[in-house]
Amino acid sequence: MLYADDVVLCARNQGDLERKLQKWKDRLHQHGLQINTAKTEYMAAGPDTANHNTIHLDGTPIARVESFKYLGSVLSEEGNIDADVKARMACGWLKWRECSGVLCDKKMPLRLKVKIYRTVVWPALMYGSECWAPARRHEQTIHTTEMQMLCWTCGVTRLDKIPNTEIQKRLSVAPITEKAQEHRLRWYGHVTRRPGDYIGKVVQRMEVEGKWPRGRPRRRWMDVIRDDMMACGVTEHDTANRKNWKRKTRKADPAP
């Protein structure tokens, strides 16, 4: 089943994309539907994007963007996660402000505040992070955002000179970077245990055509997973035992 308002068409070149777009428009027309060209966007990725021509649909130009949101995640033509991390932080702050009446109320018990944070704010911050390949600057941004939220929840400031570890222990909240590592490994174990023809497993192990550009190669998702497995002392063979994999990769919250 396709999402009627969140459909993505992929193609290797401009001509193929225009043919697919026209075919999709004709098929929708057969069922009494139509494409809203004002809300339709396209993004080009690759070495020749600067010379890419405008996409048209029945003579109407389609707007070109550098990034777009698909099912809650922001995809960028540069292939990085900067825009997605920025969007997640904004979404997390939005949820935090909606719950600030409880989170900043000194009369509310910390146990209730933590429960609301884990249930409402934390999922908004880390939605889709299982597929991230975060750099140190991304992890630092996420960590700083979480600590600002936790400090305001506890009612402390920098002048109080309370270490971050003490605030996390007081709220029984593990560092968000460690929980993100747990979620990445949980997703990796889930995909690895699936059959070989599972689409997620096929995409995970596919080889992309082309050559690496000059300079230091970008950190890939599998590079992050290897570092995570090394930090947890596990290997790919451990994914077969689901309970053992979960026990070794889980990041427990600190005791208050």
PDB file of C-alpha atoms in Angstrom:
ATOM      1  CA  MET A   1       0.000   0.000   0.000  1.00  0.00           C
ATOM      2  CA  LEU A   2       1.401   3.378  -1.007  1.00  0.00           C
ATOM      3  CA  TYR A   3       1.184   6.529   1.033  1.00  0.00           C
ATOM      4  CA  ALA A   4      -1.017   8.776  -1.109  1.00  0.00           C
ATOM      5  CA  ASP A   5       0.728  11.975  -0.003  1.00  0.00           C
ATOM      6  CA  ASP A   6       4.268  10.615   0.524  1.00  0.00           C
ATOM      7  CA  VAL A   7       5.355   8.800  -2.654  1.00  0.00           C
ATOM      8  CA  VAL A   8       8.938   8.782  -3.943  1.00  0.00           C
ATOM      9  CA  LEU A   9       9.993   7.921  -7.498  1.00  0.00           C
ATOM     10  CA  CYS A  10      13.663   7.091  -8.118  1.00  0.00           C
ATOM     11  CA  ALA A  11      15.504   7.087 -11.444  1.00  0.00           C
ATOM     12  CA  ARG A  12      19.065   7.089 -12.767  1.00  0.00           C
ATOM     13  CA  ASN A  13      18.598  10.034 -15.150  1.00  0.00           C
ATOM     14  CA  GLN A  14      16.254  12.913 -15.947  1.00  0.00           C
ATOM     15  CA  GLY A  15      14.502  11.262 -18.871  1.00  0.00           C
ATOM     16  CA  ASP A  16      13.711   8.109 -16.923  1.00  0.00           C
ATOM     17  CA  LEU A  17      12.355  10.174 -14.048  1.00  0.00           C
ATOM     18  CA  GLU A  18      10.053  12.195 -16.333  1.00  0.00           C
ATOM     19  CA  ARG A  19       8.708   8.997 -17.890  1.00  0.00           C
ATOM     20  CA  LYS A  20       8.005   7.487 -14.485  1.00  0.00           C
ATOM     21  CA  LEU A  21       6.343  10.681 -13.306  1.00  0.00           C
ATOM     22  CA  GLN A  22       4.116  10.808 -16.403  1.00  0.00           C
ATOM     23  CA  LYS A  23       3.228   7.129 -16.009  1.00  0.00           C
ATOM     24  CA  TRP A  24       2.310   7.704 -12.357  1.00  0.00           C
ATOM     25  CA  LYS A  25       0.169  10.719 -13.334  1.00  0.00           C
ATOM     26  CA  ASP A  26      -1.682   8.690 -15.978  1.00  0.00           C
ATOM     27  CA  ARG A  27      -2.331   5.827 -13.575  1.00  0.00           C
ATOM     28  CA  LEU A  28      -3.731   8.206 -10.945  1.00  0.00           C
ATOM     29  CA  HIS A  29      -5.936   9.849 -13.579  1.00  0.00           C
ATOM     30  CA  GLN A  30      -7.485   6.463 -14.395  1.00  0.00           C
ATOM     31  CA  HIS A  31      -8.695   6.257 -10.775  1.00  0.00           C
ATOM     32  CA  GLY A  32      -9.947   9.829 -10.536  1.00  0.00           C
ATOM     33  CA  LEU A  33      -6.877  11.236  -8.776  1.00  0.00           C
ATOM     34  CA  GLN A  34      -4.320  13.818  -9.810  1.00  0.00           C
ATOM     35  CA  ILE A  35      -0.839  15.004  -8.848  1.00  0.00           C
ATOM     36  CA  ASN A  36      -0.519  18.341  -7.082  1.00  0.00           C
ATOM     37  CA  THR A  37       2.433  19.854  -8.953  1.00  0.00           C
ATOM     38  CA  ALA A  38       2.672  22.691  -6.422  1.00  0.00           C
ATOM     39  CA  LYS A  39       3.554  20.146  -3.709  1.00  0.00           C
ATOM     40  CA  THR A  40       5.687  17.921  -5.925  1.00  0.00           C
ATOM     41  CA  GLU A  41       9.456  18.315  -5.618  1.00  0.00           C
ATOM     42  CA  TYR A  42      12.501  16.590  -7.001  1.00  0.00           C
ATOM     43  CA  MET A  43      16.075  16.237  -5.816  1.00  0.00           C
ATOM     44  CA  ALA A  44      19.179  15.339  -7.823  1.00  0.00           C
ATOM     45  CA  ALA A  45      22.191  13.601  -6.322  1.00  0.00           C
ATOM     46  CA  GLY A  46      25.543  12.775  -7.869  1.00  0.00           C
ATOM     47  CA  PRO A  47      28.567  14.463  -9.441  1.00  0.00           C
ATOM     48  CA  ASP A  48      26.639  16.164 -12.282  1.00  0.00           C
ATOM     49  CA  THR A  49      23.849  17.783 -10.290  1.00  0.00           C
ATOM     50  CA  ALA A  50      25.031  21.312 -11.128  1.00  0.00           C
ATOM     51  CA  ASN A  51      24.252  20.780 -14.816  1.00  0.00           C
ATOM     52  CA  HIS A  52      20.915  19.084 -14.229  1.00  0.00           C
ATOM     53  CA  ASN A  53      17.949  20.477 -16.138  1.00  0.00           C
ATOM     54  CA  THR A  54      14.518  21.213 -14.700  1.00  0.00           C
ATOM     55  CA  ILE A  55      11.991  18.378 -14.564  1.00  0.00           C
ATOM     56  CA  HIS A  56       8.645  19.057 -16.280  1.00  0.00           C
ATOM     57  CA  LEU A  57       5.239  17.408 -16.058  1.00  0.00           C
ATOM     58  CA  ASP A  58       2.917  18.287 -18.946  1.00  0.00           C
ATOM     59  CA  GLY A  59       4.904  21.472 -19.451  1.00  0.00           C
ATOM     60  CA  THR A  60       4.735  22.478 -15.774  1.00  0.00           C
ATOM     61  CA  PRO A  61       8.175  22.780 -14.119  1.00  0.00           C
ATOM     62  CA  ILE A  62       8.719  20.809 -10.906  1.00  0.00           C
ATOM     63  CA  ALA A  63      10.500  22.609  -8.077  1.00  0.00           C
ATOM     64  CA  ARG A  64      13.996  21.378  -7.276  1.00  0.00           C
ATOM     65  CA  VAL A  65      15.079  21.183  -3.637  1.00  0.00           C
ATOM     66  CA  GLU A  66      18.302  20.341  -1.805  1.00  0.00           C
ATOM     67  CA  SER A  67      16.459  18.243   0.780  1.00  0.00           C
ATOM     68  CA  PHE A  68      12.966  16.928   1.437  1.00  0.00           C
ATOM     69  CA  LYS A  69      11.130  15.084   4.175  1.00  0.00           C
ATOM     70  CA  TYR A  70       9.997  11.518   3.569  1.00  0.00           C
ATOM     71  CA  LEU A  71       8.077   9.619   6.267  1.00  0.00           C
ATOM     72  CA  GLY A  72       9.450  11.909   8.958  1.00  0.00           C
ATOM     73  CA  SER A  73      13.120  11.784   7.897  1.00  0.00           C
ATOM     74  CA  VAL A  74      14.892  14.536   5.972  1.00  0.00           C
ATOM     75  CA  LEU A  75      16.890  13.335   2.954  1.00  0.00           C
ATOM     76  CA  SER A  76      19.644  15.564   1.561  1.00  0.00           C
ATOM     77  CA  GLU A  77      21.261  15.646  -1.867  1.00  0.00           C
ATOM     78  CA  GLU A  78      24.655  15.758  -0.160  1.00  0.00           C
ATOM     79  CA  GLY A  79      23.946  12.396   1.456  1.00  0.00           C
ATOM     80  CA  ASN A  80      24.629  13.612   5.017  1.00  0.00           C
ATOM     81  CA  ILE A  81      22.338  13.747   8.036  1.00  0.00           C
ATOM     82  CA  ASP A  82      22.866  17.400   8.994  1.00  0.00           C
ATOM     83  CA  ALA A  83      19.363  18.437   7.949  1.00  0.00           C
ATOM     84  CA  ASP A  84      17.771  15.378   9.566  1.00  0.00           C
ATOM     85  CA  VAL A  85      19.551  15.951  12.891  1.00  0.00           C
ATOM     86  CA  LYS A  86      18.522  19.617  12.837  1.00  0.00           C
ATOM     87  CA  ALA A  87      14.907  18.642  12.143  1.00  0.00           C
ATOM     88  CA  ARG A  88      14.922  16.065  14.945  1.00  0.00           C
ATOM     89  CA  MET A  89      16.256  18.599  17.449  1.00  0.00           C
ATOM     90  CA  ALA A  90      13.562  21.087  16.439  1.00  0.00           C
ATOM     91  CA  CYS A  91      10.873  18.410  16.766  1.00  0.00           C
ATOM     92  CA  GLY A  92      12.233  17.396  20.181  1.00  0.00           C
ATOM     93  CA  TRP A  93      12.128  20.971  21.434  1.00  0.00           C
ATOM     94  CA  LEU A  94       8.593  21.339  20.119  1.00  0.00           C
ATOM     95  CA  LYS A  95       7.455  18.321  22.151  1.00  0.00           C
ATOM     96  CA  TRP A  96       9.406  19.528  25.172  1.00  0.00           C
ATOM     97  CA  ARG A  97       7.699  22.932  25.084  1.00  0.00           C
ATOM     98  CA  GLU A  98       4.298  21.263  24.806  1.00  0.00           C
ATOM     99  CA  CYS A  99       5.071  19.364  28.037  1.00  0.00           C
ATOM    100  CA  SER A 100       6.969  22.190  29.762  1.00  0.00           C
ATOM    101  CA  GLY A 101       4.007  22.817  32.054  1.00  0.00           C
ATOM    102  CA  VAL A 102       4.777  19.497  33.705  1.00  0.00           C
ATOM    103  CA  LEU A 103       8.518  19.199  33.071  1.00  0.00           C
ATOM    104  CA  CYS A 104       9.311  22.618  34.585  1.00  0.00           C
ATOM    105  CA  ASP A 105       6.828  22.416  37.467  1.00  0.00           C
ATOM    106  CA  LYS A 106       8.758  22.138  40.740  1.00  0.00           C
ATOM    107  CA  LYS A 107       5.753  20.515  42.406  1.00  0.00           C
ATOM    108  CA  MET A 108       5.807  17.575  40.015  1.00  0.00           C
ATOM    109  CA  PRO A 109       7.830  14.528  41.131  1.00  0.00           C
ATOM    110  CA  LEU A 110      10.932  13.699  39.106  1.00  0.00           C
ATOM    111  CA  ARG A 111       9.608  10.220  38.452  1.00  0.00           C
ATOM    112  CA  LEU A 112       6.638  11.649  36.539  1.00  0.00           C
ATOM    113  CA  LYS A 113       8.842  14.085  34.639  1.00  0.00           C
ATOM    114  CA  VAL A 114      11.175  11.309  33.528  1.00  0.00           C
ATOM    115  CA  LYS A 115       8.260   9.180  32.399  1.00  0.00           C
ATOM    116  CA  ILE A 116       6.911  12.016  30.245  1.00  0.00           C
ATOM    117  CA  TYR A 117      10.377  12.727  28.842  1.00  0.00           C
ATOM    118  CA  ARG A 118      10.902   9.111  27.823  1.00  0.00           C
ATOM    119  CA  THR A 119       7.400   8.756  26.403  1.00  0.00           C
ATOM    120  CA  VAL A 120       6.969  12.055  24.542  1.00  0.00           C
ATOM    121  CA  VAL A 121      10.235  13.932  24.074  1.00  0.00           C
ATOM    122  CA  TRP A 122      12.819  11.190  23.608  1.00  0.00           C
ATOM    123  CA  PRO A 123      11.023   9.403  20.706  1.00  0.00           C
ATOM    124  CA  ALA A 124      10.707  12.729  18.885  1.00  0.00           C
ATOM    125  CA  LEU A 125      14.435  13.368  19.300  1.00  0.00           C
ATOM    126  CA  MET A 126      15.582   9.963  18.094  1.00  0.00           C
ATOM    127  CA  TYR A 127      13.030   9.065  15.429  1.00  0.00           C
ATOM    128  CA  GLY A 128      14.845   7.399  12.539  1.00  0.00           C
ATOM    129  CA  SER A 129      18.245   7.509  14.282  1.00  0.00           C
ATOM    130  CA  GLU A 130      18.695   3.763  13.677  1.00  0.00           C
ATOM    131  CA  CYS A 131      19.710   4.623  10.114  1.00  0.00           C
ATOM    132  CA  TRP A 132      22.072   7.482  10.988  1.00  0.00           C
ATOM    133  CA  ALA A 133      25.835   7.414  10.565  1.00  0.00           C
ATOM    134  CA  PRO A 134      26.536  10.203  13.060  1.00  0.00           C
ATOM    135  CA  ALA A 135      29.797  12.114  13.228  1.00  0.00           C
ATOM    136  CA  ARG A 136      31.147  13.491  16.485  1.00  0.00           C
ATOM    137  CA  ARG A 137      29.559  16.881  15.820  1.00  0.00           C
ATOM    138  CA  HIS A 138      26.139  15.224  15.460  1.00  0.00           C
ATOM    139  CA  GLU A 139      26.553  13.301  18.711  1.00  0.00           C
ATOM    140  CA  GLN A 140      27.690  16.480  20.464  1.00  0.00           C
ATOM    141  CA  THR A 141      24.637  18.372  19.171  1.00  0.00           C
ATOM    142  CA  ILE A 142      22.273  15.644  20.369  1.00  0.00           C
ATOM    143  CA  HIS A 143      24.011  15.392  23.736  1.00  0.00           C
ATOM    144  CA  THR A 144      23.923  19.161  24.285  1.00  0.00           C
ATOM    145  CA  THR A 145      20.227  19.330  23.410  1.00  0.00           C
ATOM    146  CA  GLU A 146      19.332  16.558  25.825  1.00  0.00           C
ATOM    147  CA  MET A 147      21.363  18.027  28.689  1.00  0.00           C
ATOM    148  CA  GLN A 148      19.646  21.409  28.262  1.00  0.00           C
ATOM    149  CA  MET A 149      16.285  19.677  28.551  1.00  0.00           C
ATOM    150  CA  LEU A 150      17.340  17.636  31.583  1.00  0.00           C
ATOM    151  CA  CYS A 151      18.848  20.651  33.349  1.00  0.00           C
ATOM    152  CA  TRP A 152      15.664  22.666  32.943  1.00  0.00           C
ATOM    153  CA  THR A 153      13.655  19.651  34.062  1.00  0.00           C
ATOM    154  CA  CYS A 154      15.716  19.450  37.262  1.00  0.00           C
ATOM    155  CA  GLY A 155      15.665  23.215  37.703  1.00  0.00           C
ATOM    156  CA  VAL A 156      19.464  23.600  37.678  1.00  0.00           C
ATOM    157  CA  THR A 157      21.749  25.976  35.764  1.00  0.00           C
ATOM    158  CA  ARG A 158      25.450  26.140  34.954  1.00  0.00           C
ATOM    159  CA  LEU A 159      25.983  28.262  38.055  1.00  0.00           C
ATOM    160  CA  ASP A 160      25.074  25.237  40.168  1.00  0.00           C
ATOM    161  CA  LYS A 161      28.117  23.424  38.701  1.00  0.00           C
ATOM    162  CA  ILE A 162      26.460  20.009  38.772  1.00  0.00           C
ATOM    163  CA  PRO A 163      28.103  17.427  36.468  1.00  0.00           C
ATOM    164  CA  ASN A 164      26.048  15.988  33.635  1.00  0.00           C
ATOM    165  CA  THR A 165      26.536  12.500  35.020  1.00  0.00           C
ATOM    166  CA  GLU A 166      24.945  13.559  38.296  1.00  0.00           C
ATOM    167  CA  ILE A 167      21.901  15.010  36.522  1.00  0.00           C
ATOM    168  CA  GLN A 168      21.502  11.838  34.450  1.00  0.00           C
ATOM    169  CA  LYS A 169      21.808   9.728  37.596  1.00  0.00           C
ATOM    170  CA  ARG A 170      19.285  11.886  39.435  1.00  0.00           C
ATOM    171  CA  LEU A 171      16.752  11.374  36.620  1.00  0.00           C
ATOM    172  CA  SER A 172      17.783   7.749  35.913  1.00  0.00           C
ATOM    173  CA  VAL A 173      18.380   8.585  32.244  1.00  0.00           C
ATOM    174  CA  ALA A 174      21.214   7.029  30.237  1.00  0.00           C
ATOM    175  CA  PRO A 175      23.129   9.297  27.800  1.00  0.00           C
ATOM    176  CA  ILE A 176      21.167   9.708  24.599  1.00  0.00           C
ATOM    177  CA  THR A 177      24.204   8.779  22.487  1.00  0.00           C
ATOM    178  CA  GLU A 178      24.382   5.396  24.229  1.00  0.00           C
ATOM    179  CA  LYS A 179      20.676   4.777  23.729  1.00  0.00           C
ATOM    180  CA  ALA A 180      21.082   5.680  20.049  1.00  0.00           C
ATOM    181  CA  GLN A 181      23.843   3.073  19.831  1.00  0.00           C
ATOM    182  CA  GLU A 182      21.505   0.527  21.409  1.00  0.00           C
ATOM    183  CA  HIS A 183      18.796   1.298  18.855  1.00  0.00           C
ATOM    184  CA  ARG A 184      21.212   1.031  15.933  1.00  0.00           C
ATOM    185  CA  LEU A 185      22.413  -2.388  17.069  1.00  0.00           C
ATOM    186  CA  ARG A 186      18.877  -3.552  17.753  1.00  0.00           C
ATOM    187  CA  TRP A 187      17.878  -2.618  14.203  1.00  0.00           C
ATOM    188  CA  TYR A 188      21.035  -4.222  12.790  1.00  0.00           C
ATOM    189  CA  GLY A 189      20.295  -7.456  14.634  1.00  0.00           C
ATOM    190  CA  HIS A 190      16.701  -7.412  13.413  1.00  0.00           C
ATOM    191  CA  VAL A 191      17.767  -6.998   9.767  1.00  0.00           C
ATOM    192  CA  THR A 192      20.547  -9.583  10.026  1.00  0.00           C
ATOM    193  CA  ARG A 193      18.155 -12.236  11.317  1.00  0.00           C
ATOM    194  CA  ARG A 194      15.762 -11.736   8.399  1.00  0.00           C
ATOM    195  CA  PRO A 195      15.852 -13.931   5.238  1.00  0.00           C
ATOM    196  CA  GLY A 196      18.320 -13.094   2.499  1.00  0.00           C
ATOM    197  CA  ASP A 197      15.614 -11.703   0.173  1.00  0.00           C
ATOM    198  CA  TYR A 198      14.341  -9.207   2.762  1.00  0.00           C
ATOM    199  CA  ILE A 199      14.478  -5.726   1.203  1.00  0.00           C
ATOM    200  CA  GLY A 200      16.262  -4.208   4.195  1.00  0.00           C
ATOM    201  CA  LYS A 201      18.956  -6.873   4.066  1.00  0.00           C
ATOM    202  CA  VAL A 202      19.358  -6.527   0.309  1.00  0.00           C
ATOM    203  CA  VAL A 203      19.831  -2.745   0.576  1.00  0.00           C
ATOM    204  CA  GLN A 204      22.190  -3.133   3.541  1.00  0.00           C
ATOM    205  CA  ARG A 205      24.558  -5.391   1.599  1.00  0.00           C
ATOM    206  CA  MET A 206      24.278  -3.862  -1.863  1.00  0.00           C
ATOM    207  CA  GLU A 207      27.336  -2.368  -3.550  1.00  0.00           C
ATOM    208  CA  VAL A 208      26.869   1.103  -5.008  1.00  0.00           C
ATOM    209  CA  GLU A 209      28.352   1.656  -8.444  1.00  0.00           C
ATOM    210  CA  GLY A 210      30.907   4.354  -9.044  1.00  0.00           C
ATOM    211  CA  LYS A 211      34.175   5.572  -7.535  1.00  0.00           C
ATOM    212  CA  TRP A 212      34.937   7.303  -4.266  1.00  0.00           C
ATOM    213  CA  PRO A 213      35.545  11.052  -4.650  1.00  0.00           C
ATOM    214  CA  ARG A 214      38.892  12.534  -3.744  1.00  0.00           C
ATOM    215  CA  GLY A 215      39.618  13.093  -0.096  1.00  0.00           C
ATOM    216  CA  ARG A 216      38.761  11.219   3.040  1.00  0.00           C
ATOM    217  CA  PRO A 217      35.779   8.869   2.508  1.00  0.00           C
ATOM    218  CA  ARG A 218      32.620   9.562   4.453  1.00  0.00           C
ATOM    219  CA  ARG A 219      31.755   7.440   7.430  1.00  0.00           C
ATOM    220  CA  ARG A 220      29.197   4.877   6.374  1.00  0.00           C
ATOM    221  CA  TRP A 221      26.449   3.262   8.419  1.00  0.00           C
ATOM    222  CA  MET A 222      28.251  -0.077   8.533  1.00  0.00           C
ATOM    223  CA  ASP A 223      31.375   1.691   9.803  1.00  0.00           C
ATOM    224  CA  VAL A 224      29.325   3.008  12.709  1.00  0.00           C
ATOM    225  CA  ILE A 225      27.831  -0.448  13.335  1.00  0.00           C
ATOM    226  CA  ARG A 226      31.295  -2.034  13.455  1.00  0.00           C
ATOM    227  CA  ASP A 227      32.428   0.537  16.004  1.00  0.00           C
ATOM    228  CA  ASP A 228      29.262  -0.066  18.038  1.00  0.00           C
ATOM    229  CA  MET A 229      29.776  -3.838  18.006  1.00  0.00           C
ATOM    230  CA  MET A 230      33.405  -3.427  19.040  1.00  0.00           C
ATOM    231  CA  ALA A 231      32.374  -1.165  21.925  1.00  0.00           C
ATOM    232  CA  CYS A 232      29.807  -3.751  23.108  1.00  0.00           C
ATOM    233  CA  GLY A 233      32.080  -6.739  22.535  1.00  0.00           C
ATOM    234  CA  VAL A 234      29.778  -8.504  20.059  1.00  0.00           C
ATOM    235  CA  THR A 235      30.092  -9.831  16.520  1.00  0.00           C
ATOM    236  CA  GLU A 236      27.698 -10.459  13.636  1.00  0.00           C
ATOM    237  CA  HIS A 237      27.388 -14.131  14.675  1.00  0.00           C
ATOM    238  CA  ASP A 238      25.873 -13.044  18.009  1.00  0.00           C
ATOM    239  CA  THR A 239      22.795 -11.677  16.238  1.00  0.00           C
ATOM    240  CA  ALA A 240      21.446 -15.222  15.789  1.00  0.00           C
ATOM    241  CA  ASN A 241      20.671 -15.399  19.516  1.00  0.00           C
ATOM    242  CA  ARG A 242      18.156 -12.605  20.012  1.00  0.00           C
ATOM    243  CA  LYS A 243      18.100 -12.655  23.819  1.00  0.00           C
ATOM    244  CA  ASN A 244      21.879 -12.729  24.089  1.00  0.00           C
ATOM    245  CA  TRP A 245      22.207  -9.921  21.534  1.00  0.00           C
ATOM    246  CA  LYS A 246      19.722  -7.771  23.423  1.00  0.00           C
ATOM    247  CA  ARG A 247      21.452  -8.398  26.742  1.00  0.00           C
ATOM    248  CA  LYS A 248      24.889  -7.458  25.433  1.00  0.00           C
ATOM    249  CA  THR A 249      23.819  -4.353  23.484  1.00  0.00           C
ATOM    250  CA  ARG A 250      21.354  -2.895  25.987  1.00  0.00           C
ATOM    251  CA  LYS A 251      22.314   0.339  27.734  1.00  0.00           C
ATOM    252  CA  ALA A 252      20.744   0.369  31.166  1.00  0.00           C
ATOM    253  CA  ASP A 253      19.630   3.607  32.795  1.00  0.00           C
ATOM    254  CA  PRO A 254      21.705   4.614  35.838  1.00  0.00           C
ATOM    255  CA  ALA A 255      20.243   3.887  39.260  1.00  0.00           C
ATOM    256  CA  PRO A 256      19.152   6.992  41.181  1.00  0.00           C
TER     257      PRO A 256
END
